[in-house]
CSV table of C-alpha atoms in Angstrom, one decimal:
chain,number,residue,atom,x,y,z
A,1,MET,CA,39.8,21.2,-53.3
A,2,TRP,CA,38.3,24.3,-51.3
A,3,ASN,CA,39.7,25.7,-47.9
A,4,ARG,CA,36.9,26.5,-45.3
A,5,THR,CA,38.4,30.0,-45.1
A,6,PHE,CA,37.4,30.8,-48.5
A,7,ASP,CA,34.2,29.2,-48.8
A,8,VAL,CA,32.7,32.6,-48.0
A,9,LEU,CA,33.1,35.1,-50.6
A,10,ILE,CA,30.9,37.6,-50.0
A,11,ASP,CA,29.4,38.5,-46.7
A,12,ALA,CA,27.6,41.4,-45.1
A,13,PRO,CA,29.1,44.2,-43.5
A,14,GLY,CA,29.3,44.0,-39.8
A,15,ALA,CA,27.0,46.6,-39.0
A,16,SER,CA,24.6,45.1,-41.8
A,17,ARG,CA,25.2,41.7,-39.9
A,18,ASN,CA,22.8,43.1,-36.8
A,19,ASP,CA,20.2,44.7,-38.6
A,20,PRO,CA,17.4,43.2,-40.2
A,21,HIS,CA,16.4,46.2,-42.2
A,22,ASP,CA,19.9,46.9,-43.3
A,23,TYR,CA,19.7,46.4,-47.1
A,24,LEU,CA,22.6,43.6,-47.3
A,25,PHE,CA,21.2,41.7,-44.4
A,26,SER,CA,20.3,39.2,-46.6
A,27,LEU,CA,23.8,38.4,-47.5
A,28,ILE,CA,24.5,36.6,-44.3
A,29,ASP,CA,22.1,33.3,-45.4
A,30,ALA,CA,24.1,31.2,-46.8
A,31,GLY,CA,21.6,30.1,-49.9
A,32,ILE,CA,22.2,33.9,-51.1
A,33,ASN,CA,26.1,35.2,-49.9
A,34,ASN,CA,27.7,33.2,-52.6
A,35,LYS,CA,25.3,33.3,-55.5
A,36,LEU,CA,24.2,35.6,-58.4
A,37,TYR,CA,21.5,37.5,-56.0
A,38,GLY,CA,24.4,38.4,-53.7
A,39,VAL,CA,26.7,40.0,-56.4
A,40,LEU,CA,23.6,41.8,-57.8
A,41,THR,CA,22.7,43.1,-54.1
A,42,ILE,CA,26.7,44.0,-53.9
A,43,MET,CA,26.3,45.5,-57.3
A,44,ARG,CA,23.1,47.2,-57.0
A,45,TYR,CA,24.5,48.7,-53.7
A,46,LEU,CA,27.4,50.3,-55.1
A,47,LEU,CA,26.0,51.5,-58.0
A,48,CYS,CA,23.7,53.4,-55.7
A,49,SER,CA,26.3,55.2,-53.9
A,50,ILE,CA,27.9,56.3,-56.8
A,51,ALA,CA,25.3,56.5,-59.2
A,52,PRO,CA,22.1,57.0,-57.6
A,53,GLU,CA,19.9,57.5,-61.0
A,54,ARG,CA,21.4,54.2,-63.0
A,55,THR,CA,19.3,51.2,-63.0
A,56,ASP,CA,21.7,49.3,-64.7
A,57,VAL,CA,21.6,46.2,-62.0
A,58,ILE,CA,17.8,45.8,-61.8
A,59,ASP,CA,18.0,45.9,-65.7
A,60,ILE,CA,20.1,42.5,-65.1
A,61,ALA,CA,17.8,41.1,-63.0
A,62,ASP,CA,14.7,41.9,-64.7
A,63,PHE,CA,16.6,40.0,-67.5
A,64,ILE,CA,17.2,37.2,-65.7
A,65,GLU,CA,13.8,36.7,-64.2
A,66,GLN,CA,12.3,37.2,-67.8
A,67,GLN,CA,14.6,34.2,-68.6
A,68,ALA,CA,14.0,32.0,-65.7
A,69,THR,CA,10.4,32.5,-66.6
A,70,ILE,CA,10.4,31.6,-69.8
A,71,THR,CA,13.0,28.2,-69.8
A,72,GLN,CA,11.2,27.6,-66.0
A,73,PHE,CA,14.5,27.6,-63.8
A,74,ASP,CA,13.9,28.6,-60.5
A,75,MET,CA,15.2,31.7,-59.4
A,76,GLN,CA,16.2,30.4,-56.1
A,77,GLN,CA,19.2,28.3,-57.4
A,78,LEU,CA,20.7,31.6,-58.2
A,79,GLY,CA,20.0,33.0,-54.5
A,80,PHE,CA,17.1,35.0,-55.0
A,81,PRO,CA,14.9,34.9,-52.1
A,82,ASN,CA,11.0,34.1,-52.7
A,83,ASP,CA,10.5,38.0,-51.5
A,84,TRP,CA,13.4,39.5,-53.3
A,85,ARG,CA,11.2,41.9,-55.5
A,86,SER,CA,9.4,43.4,-52.4
A,87,LYS,CA,12.6,44.6,-51.1
A,88,SER,CA,13.4,48.1,-51.3
A,89,ILE,CA,16.7,48.0,-52.8
A,90,TRP,CA,15.3,46.6,-55.9
A,91,ALA,CA,13.1,49.5,-56.6
A,92,ARG,CA,13.8,51.6,-59.4
A,93,ASP,CA,13.4,55.0,-57.4
A,94,PHE,CA,15.6,53.3,-54.7
A,95,SER,CA,18.5,55.8,-53.0
A,96,LEU,CA,20.7,55.8,-50.2
A,97,ASP,CA,20.7,58.2,-47.4
A,98,ASP,CA,22.8,60.9,-48.2
A,99,ALA,CA,25.4,61.0,-45.5
A,100,SER,CA,26.6,57.4,-46.7
A,101,MET,CA,27.4,59.5,-50.4
A,102,VAL,CA,29.1,62.9,-48.7
A,103,THR,CA,31.4,60.4,-46.6
A,104,ALA,CA,32.2,58.5,-49.7
A,105,SER,CA,33.2,62.4,-51.5
A,106,LEU,CA,35.1,63.5,-48.6
A,107,LEU,CA,37.3,60.1,-48.4
A,108,ASP,CA,37.9,60.5,-51.9
A,109,ARG,CA,39.4,63.6,-51.3
A,110,THR,CA,41.9,62.8,-48.6
A,111,ASP,CA,45.5,61.3,-49.1
A,112,SER,CA,45.7,57.7,-48.2
A,113,LEU,CA,49.4,56.6,-46.9
A,114,THR,CA,50.2,53.2,-46.9
A,115,ALA,CA,50.6,51.3,-43.9
A,116,VAL,CA,54.9,51.3,-44.4
A,117,ASP,CA,54.5,55.1,-44.8
A,118,THR,CA,52.0,56.1,-41.9
A,119,ARG,CA,54.8,54.3,-40.4
A,120,ALA,CA,57.7,56.1,-41.6
A,121,VAL,CA,55.8,59.5,-40.7
A,122,LEU,CA,54.8,58.6,-37.2
A,123,THR,CA,58.1,57.4,-36.3
A,124,ALA,CA,60.0,60.5,-38.0
A,125,ALA,CA,57.7,62.8,-35.7
A,126,THR,CA,59.3,65.0,-33.2
A,127,VAL,CA,57.9,66.2,-30.5
A,128,THR,CA,58.3,70.0,-29.3
A,129,GLU,CA,59.5,70.7,-25.2
A,130,PRO,CA,56.0,72.5,-24.9
A,131,GLU,CA,54.1,69.1,-25.8
A,132,LYS,CA,56.5,66.9,-23.3
A,133,ARG,CA,55.5,69.4,-20.6
A,134,SER,CA,51.9,69.4,-21.4
A,135,VAL,CA,51.7,65.3,-21.6
A,136,SER,CA,53.3,65.3,-18.6
A,137,ASN,CA,51.1,67.6,-16.4
A,138,GLN,CA,48.3,65.6,-17.9
A,139,MET,CA,49.7,62.7,-16.6
A,140,ARG,CA,50.3,64.2,-13.3
A,141,ARG,CA,46.8,65.1,-13.3
A,142,VAL,CA,45.5,61.7,-13.7
A,143,MET,CA,48.0,60.1,-10.9
A,144,ARG,CA,46.6,62.4,-8.9
A,145,PHE,CA,43.3,61.6,-9.5
A,146,LEU,CA,43.7,57.6,-9.4
A,147,VAL,CA,45.5,58.0,-6.4
A,148,GLY,CA,42.8,60.4,-4.8
């Protein structure tokens, strides 16, 4: 038996949940989020962020739609909304804003630490005497401002 905590495997990220024009907004719909359409939408979004020229996911969706037509299968059972073709993310020439790709490429170039390593680095840091005086002076200014 599924625990309610695990019922939602796919969900729209925080900012997407509040913006009906966001490409991932449709994932908040219970009829979409854990269905094939939700998975394909996420795959399309991710592929657009790393290889915008690739249309593999659209090809898969086209194939599914073609087979559904032949077999008279209802695409809504797979989570596809009636207007899914009209959503911009499914256009072959769709592209994401370059800012997200630039951000991702910058993140790829940075070193990341685990929580354990970060804790070790922070606790091993020593505060120099000039830094102590600077913090102390800042605290005095804040207290004078607060007291008036």
